[in-house]
Amino acid sequence: MDTTTQMLRITGPAIAELPVAAADGGQDSISPITVIGNDAVRETFCGQTLRQAINSRLAPGVSRVVLNPDAHVGYGAPVGCVMVSPSHVYPGPVGVDIKCSMSLLQTDLPADAINELTVRRKLIKAIGKRVPSGAGRGQRNAPKSRRVDGALGFQVVTEGATKSVLKKLGIPKGWADACEDAFHTAPDGSSDTLAARLQWMGRQRDKLDRIESKYRQLGSLGGGNHFGEAEVVQLVQDPALRKIGESFGLRDGHVAFLTHCGSRGFGHDMAMGQFRAMKSDFEKRGLAFPAGDPQLCYAEADSDAGQKYLCDMAMGANFATVNHLLINALVLEAFREVFPSVRGELVYFISHNIVRRETIDGMRQWVHRKGATRAFPAGHPDLARTAFADTGHPILLPGNPRDGSSIMVANPGASASAFSVNHGAGRRMSRTKAKKNLRQEAVDQGLLDHDIISNCRVYPRDEAPDAYKDFGEVLASVTQAGLASEVARLKAKFVIKDGAPADD
DNA sequence: ATGTAC
C-alpha cells in the first residue's frame, strides 16, 4: 500500500473519506473525497489515481468528488470518478469518448437456443455483416449496415433519438423511452442552436468532409474496450429484486445482448476540438491550469466557452445515443436472420462519460461522470413520469466475459456517492503490461473453458479478464456501501470485439 | 478511445 492510500479515513462498510487540504495550506472547509471500495479494492488505487482525485477536488468551482471502486488513472481526472460543480464544466472529466455508454437488448430466446457453437457462429457472422467493429471502421465495412448520408447525419447529431430520426433508421420508436437521455440540446441561454453551431463548423476549411465522413460510422462498435456480447440472463433469488428485474423486462434464462460503445470518431473530434479551444483560451487569458494540468482545463458553464463545450458535447452525445439504438436494431435484425420469429426489446441505454445537470446536495449542479454510472433510486424526482419512477432505473455494469456482467438498481444510500456507481471492473494492468504479462493461449483457453467464443482469431490480451480488477470485489464494494443491489447477472456466450477475425 | 492530425 502506498502512502496516499494510508490517508484514507474509513467511515463505513466499503466507504472511506480522503481528506483534502487547500493548496495554500489553509484549512478551509473542503469536503473530503468519498472513496467507495472494500479492503481488497482500496489496495488497487495507485498514488497517481488519488492524486488526480485530489487535483479534481481542488479545481475551481468543484463542490464534490467521488472515487468509485473501478477507479484508475485517467485524463486529468481519474477514470471511475464523479466530479460535481454548481458553476463550471470540465471537458477532461467527460473524456474523449463523449457519452460512452452501455445498452441491453432482451430477446425471448431461451438460453439453450444458442448452445450449439454453429448457431453462435452464425449469429456472430450475421451481426458482423451489419455492425462493424474496430478502429476506423464504419458502414462501408458492413454490407448490411444502414447507410447514413450527410443530411440524415446532420439531423442525428443535432436532434438525437427523435421520432423522425428513429423512423428514418428503422429503430422502434418505443426505444427512446428506454434511454437515460434520448436527446441532447444546446444549454439553456445558449446563443447558438446545435444546428447553427454545426453549420458554422461545416463552413470551416475542409471540415464538412471530415464531419460527414464520421456520420458513416453510425451503427459501429469501435475498438479498445468496446464490445457486443450475447448473454444469458440470471435473475437473483431475492423475490423483491427479482420482481424489479422482471419489471425492467429482463427474462431469466433467456438470451440478451449487451453493447458497450460511444460516439466514435465524431465524438472524438468534438472533444479534441474543445480541448484545443479551451486550452488556447486559457493561454490567451493567462490563466493557470488546475494543478498545472492542461487536462483539467475548464469553463464557467454560462460563459461563451462553456456553452460551446456543452453544445459540442450534446452533439457527440446525440451521435452516441443513435449509434447505440441503431446497433441494437441491427443486432435484432441479425438474430432474426438466424431465428426468424425472435422478438427483442431494449431494456435500457445508460452512459458513463457525460456531464448532466442534476440536483445534488439540494442544488442544481453539473455532475461529471467519468467512467461512472448514474444511480437514481425509486422516487428520485428526475425519474418521475418514466417507467422507472417506482423502482429506480436499470444500472448496466460490464464486468468481464468470464465472470459476467451485472444489472443493478440503486438504493436510497446512493445519495452518498452523488447518485453514482462504478462503470465496470476498472483496469488493473496497463495495456502494455497486459500484453507483456498475459499468455495468449491462457487467455483464449480461459474463455473456451467458460464456453465463450468470439469473432476474434485470438482474443486481445489487453482486454483479457485478468487485465481488469476482480469484478466480484468491485460489486461487493457497491453493495456493502449500500449504493445499489444486484438484480441479475449476465453470463457471456459470445463476444464481438476489435481483433483479428476468426476464419469461417 | 480515436485514427494518422494546422
XYZ file of C-alpha atoms in Angstrom, chain A residues 56-245:
190
model
C -10.024 17.455 -9.307
C -11.395 18.230 -5.849
C -9.221 21.371 -5.594
C -10.095 22.605 -9.102
C -12.164 25.826 -9.334
C -15.915 25.575 -8.670
C -15.821 21.904 -7.678
C -18.143 21.036 -4.764
C -17.686 17.312 -4.519
C -15.651 14.348 -5.837
C -16.458 10.634 -5.547
C -13.960 7.891 -6.365
C -15.506 4.560 -7.347
C -14.091 1.028 -6.876
C -13.123 0.770 -10.557
C -11.001 3.951 -10.423
C -7.685 4.151 -12.265
C -5.536 6.866 -13.868
C -7.383 8.917 -16.480
C -7.286 12.169 -18.471
C -6.868 14.875 -15.816
C -9.421 13.254 -13.506
C -9.364 9.504 -12.772
C -11.493 7.113 -14.804
C -14.089 5.910 -12.290
C -14.890 9.222 -10.631
C -17.694 11.745 -10.213
C -16.921 15.467 -10.156
C -19.694 17.891 -9.190
C -19.802 21.661 -9.710
C -22.625 24.207 -9.438
C -20.920 26.546 -11.902
C -18.125 25.009 -14.002
C -17.821 22.412 -16.760
C -14.698 20.294 -17.288
C -14.114 18.583 -20.673
C -11.307 16.319 -19.323
C -13.510 14.563 -16.770
C -16.033 13.819 -19.512
C -13.297 12.450 -21.722
C -12.570 11.916 -25.387
C -15.319 9.348 -25.872
C -18.316 11.587 -25.196
C -21.290 9.557 -23.897
C -19.568 6.215 -23.952
C -22.466 4.017 -22.820
C -23.991 0.601 -22.201
C -27.198 -0.785 -23.701
C -29.033 -4.076 -23.223
C -31.405 -5.801 -25.637
C -33.551 -8.593 -24.130
C -34.739 -11.307 -26.527
C -37.365 -14.014 -25.976
C -34.916 -16.787 -26.994
C -34.379 -19.434 -24.317
C -30.700 -19.884 -23.434
C -30.449 -23.362 -24.974
C -31.305 -21.943 -28.417
C -27.673 -20.771 -28.648
C -25.967 -23.775 -27.030
C -24.657 -25.066 -30.371
C -21.395 -23.446 -31.436
C -22.563 -23.477 -35.083
C -25.583 -21.341 -34.133
C -23.404 -18.881 -32.240
C -21.001 -18.637 -35.196
C -23.963 -17.912 -37.481
C -25.086 -15.116 -35.144
C -21.570 -13.638 -34.968
C -21.469 -13.605 -38.764
C -24.952 -12.099 -39.110
C -24.085 -9.336 -36.638
C -20.717 -8.705 -38.345
C -22.495 -8.133 -41.680
C -24.463 -5.295 -40.061
C -22.342 -3.887 -37.231
C -18.621 -3.394 -37.910
C -16.064 -3.354 -35.091
C -12.545 -1.974 -34.955
C -10.823 1.409 -35.132
C -11.755 3.457 -38.190
C -14.434 1.009 -39.272
C -17.820 2.239 -40.446
C -20.755 1.428 -42.685
C -18.639 0.553 -45.724
C -17.114 -2.329 -43.709
C -20.510 -3.984 -43.192
C -22.590 -4.947 -46.288
C -25.927 -4.894 -44.422
C -25.373 -1.734 -42.346
C -27.716 1.272 -42.618
C -26.239 3.952 -44.862
C -26.415 7.427 -43.350
C -25.823 10.386 -45.667
C -24.910 13.969 -44.809
C -28.481 15.249 -44.363
C -29.567 12.403 -42.063
C -26.267 12.551 -40.169
C -26.810 16.264 -39.573
C -30.284 15.505 -38.222
C -28.949 12.719 -35.966
C -26.326 14.825 -34.214
C -28.454 17.964 -33.897
C -31.652 16.161 -32.774
C -30.698 12.832 -31.186
C -33.219 9.984 -30.993
C -36.324 11.927 -32.078
C -39.335 10.158 -33.628
C -38.286 11.306 -37.092
C -34.704 10.021 -36.733
C -35.853 6.666 -35.322
C -38.322 6.223 -38.165
C -35.762 7.014 -40.857
C -33.331 4.469 -39.377
C -35.934 1.743 -38.743
C -35.486 1.836 -34.960
C -38.599 1.015 -32.848
C -39.967 4.345 -31.564
C -40.611 2.972 -28.061
C -36.880 2.516 -27.520
C -36.473 6.256 -26.896
C -38.281 5.679 -23.573
C -35.592 3.176 -22.515
C -32.870 5.864 -22.727
C -31.351 7.732 -19.777
C -31.474 10.686 -22.218
C -32.897 10.196 -25.734
C -31.623 13.529 -26.999
C -29.446 16.482 -26.032
C -29.900 20.151 -26.936
C -27.874 23.352 -26.536
C -27.790 24.507 -22.872
C -30.382 26.983 -21.577
C -29.426 30.501 -22.587
C -27.064 29.364 -25.347
C -26.621 31.897 -28.138
C -26.396 29.058 -30.696
C -28.629 26.127 -31.539
C -26.843 22.844 -32.248
C -27.778 23.208 -35.922
C -26.259 26.702 -36.112
C -23.098 25.530 -34.367
C -22.699 22.525 -36.672
C -23.337 24.663 -39.770
C -20.657 27.060 -38.571
C -18.220 24.156 -38.110
C -19.032 22.857 -41.582
C -18.064 26.202 -43.115
C -14.530 25.961 -41.667
C -11.880 24.888 -44.150
C -12.132 21.188 -45.137
C -14.269 20.467 -42.064
C -17.519 19.477 -43.786
C -15.993 16.416 -45.494
C -14.483 15.290 -42.228
C -17.756 15.698 -40.307
C -19.745 13.883 -42.994
C -17.244 11.021 -43.123
C -17.872 10.444 -39.403
C -21.624 10.044 -39.943
C -20.703 6.879 -41.849
C -19.639 5.331 -38.537
C -23.199 5.378 -37.166
C -24.048 1.800 -36.241
C -20.499 0.646 -35.413
C -18.811 -0.595 -32.233
C -15.277 0.809 -32.496
C -12.236 -0.624 -30.733
C -10.442 -0.646 -27.378
C -12.695 -1.851 -24.569
C -15.839 -1.574 -26.698
C -17.735 -4.781 -27.400
C -21.022 -6.501 -28.172
C -21.828 -9.625 -26.173
C -24.574 -12.256 -26.210
C -25.602 -13.109 -22.657
C -27.776 -15.494 -20.680
C -29.762 -13.581 -18.045
C -29.750 -14.957 -14.485
C -32.105 -13.094 -12.160
C -31.083 -13.107 -8.481
C -33.009 -15.254 -5.963
C -34.279 -12.421 -3.719
C -38.020 -12.130 -4.567
C -38.241 -8.320 -4.336
C -35.164 -7.747 -6.545
C -36.325 -10.460 -8.938
C -39.619 -8.627 -9.314
C -37.772 -5.397 -10.106
C -35.727 -7.283 -12.704
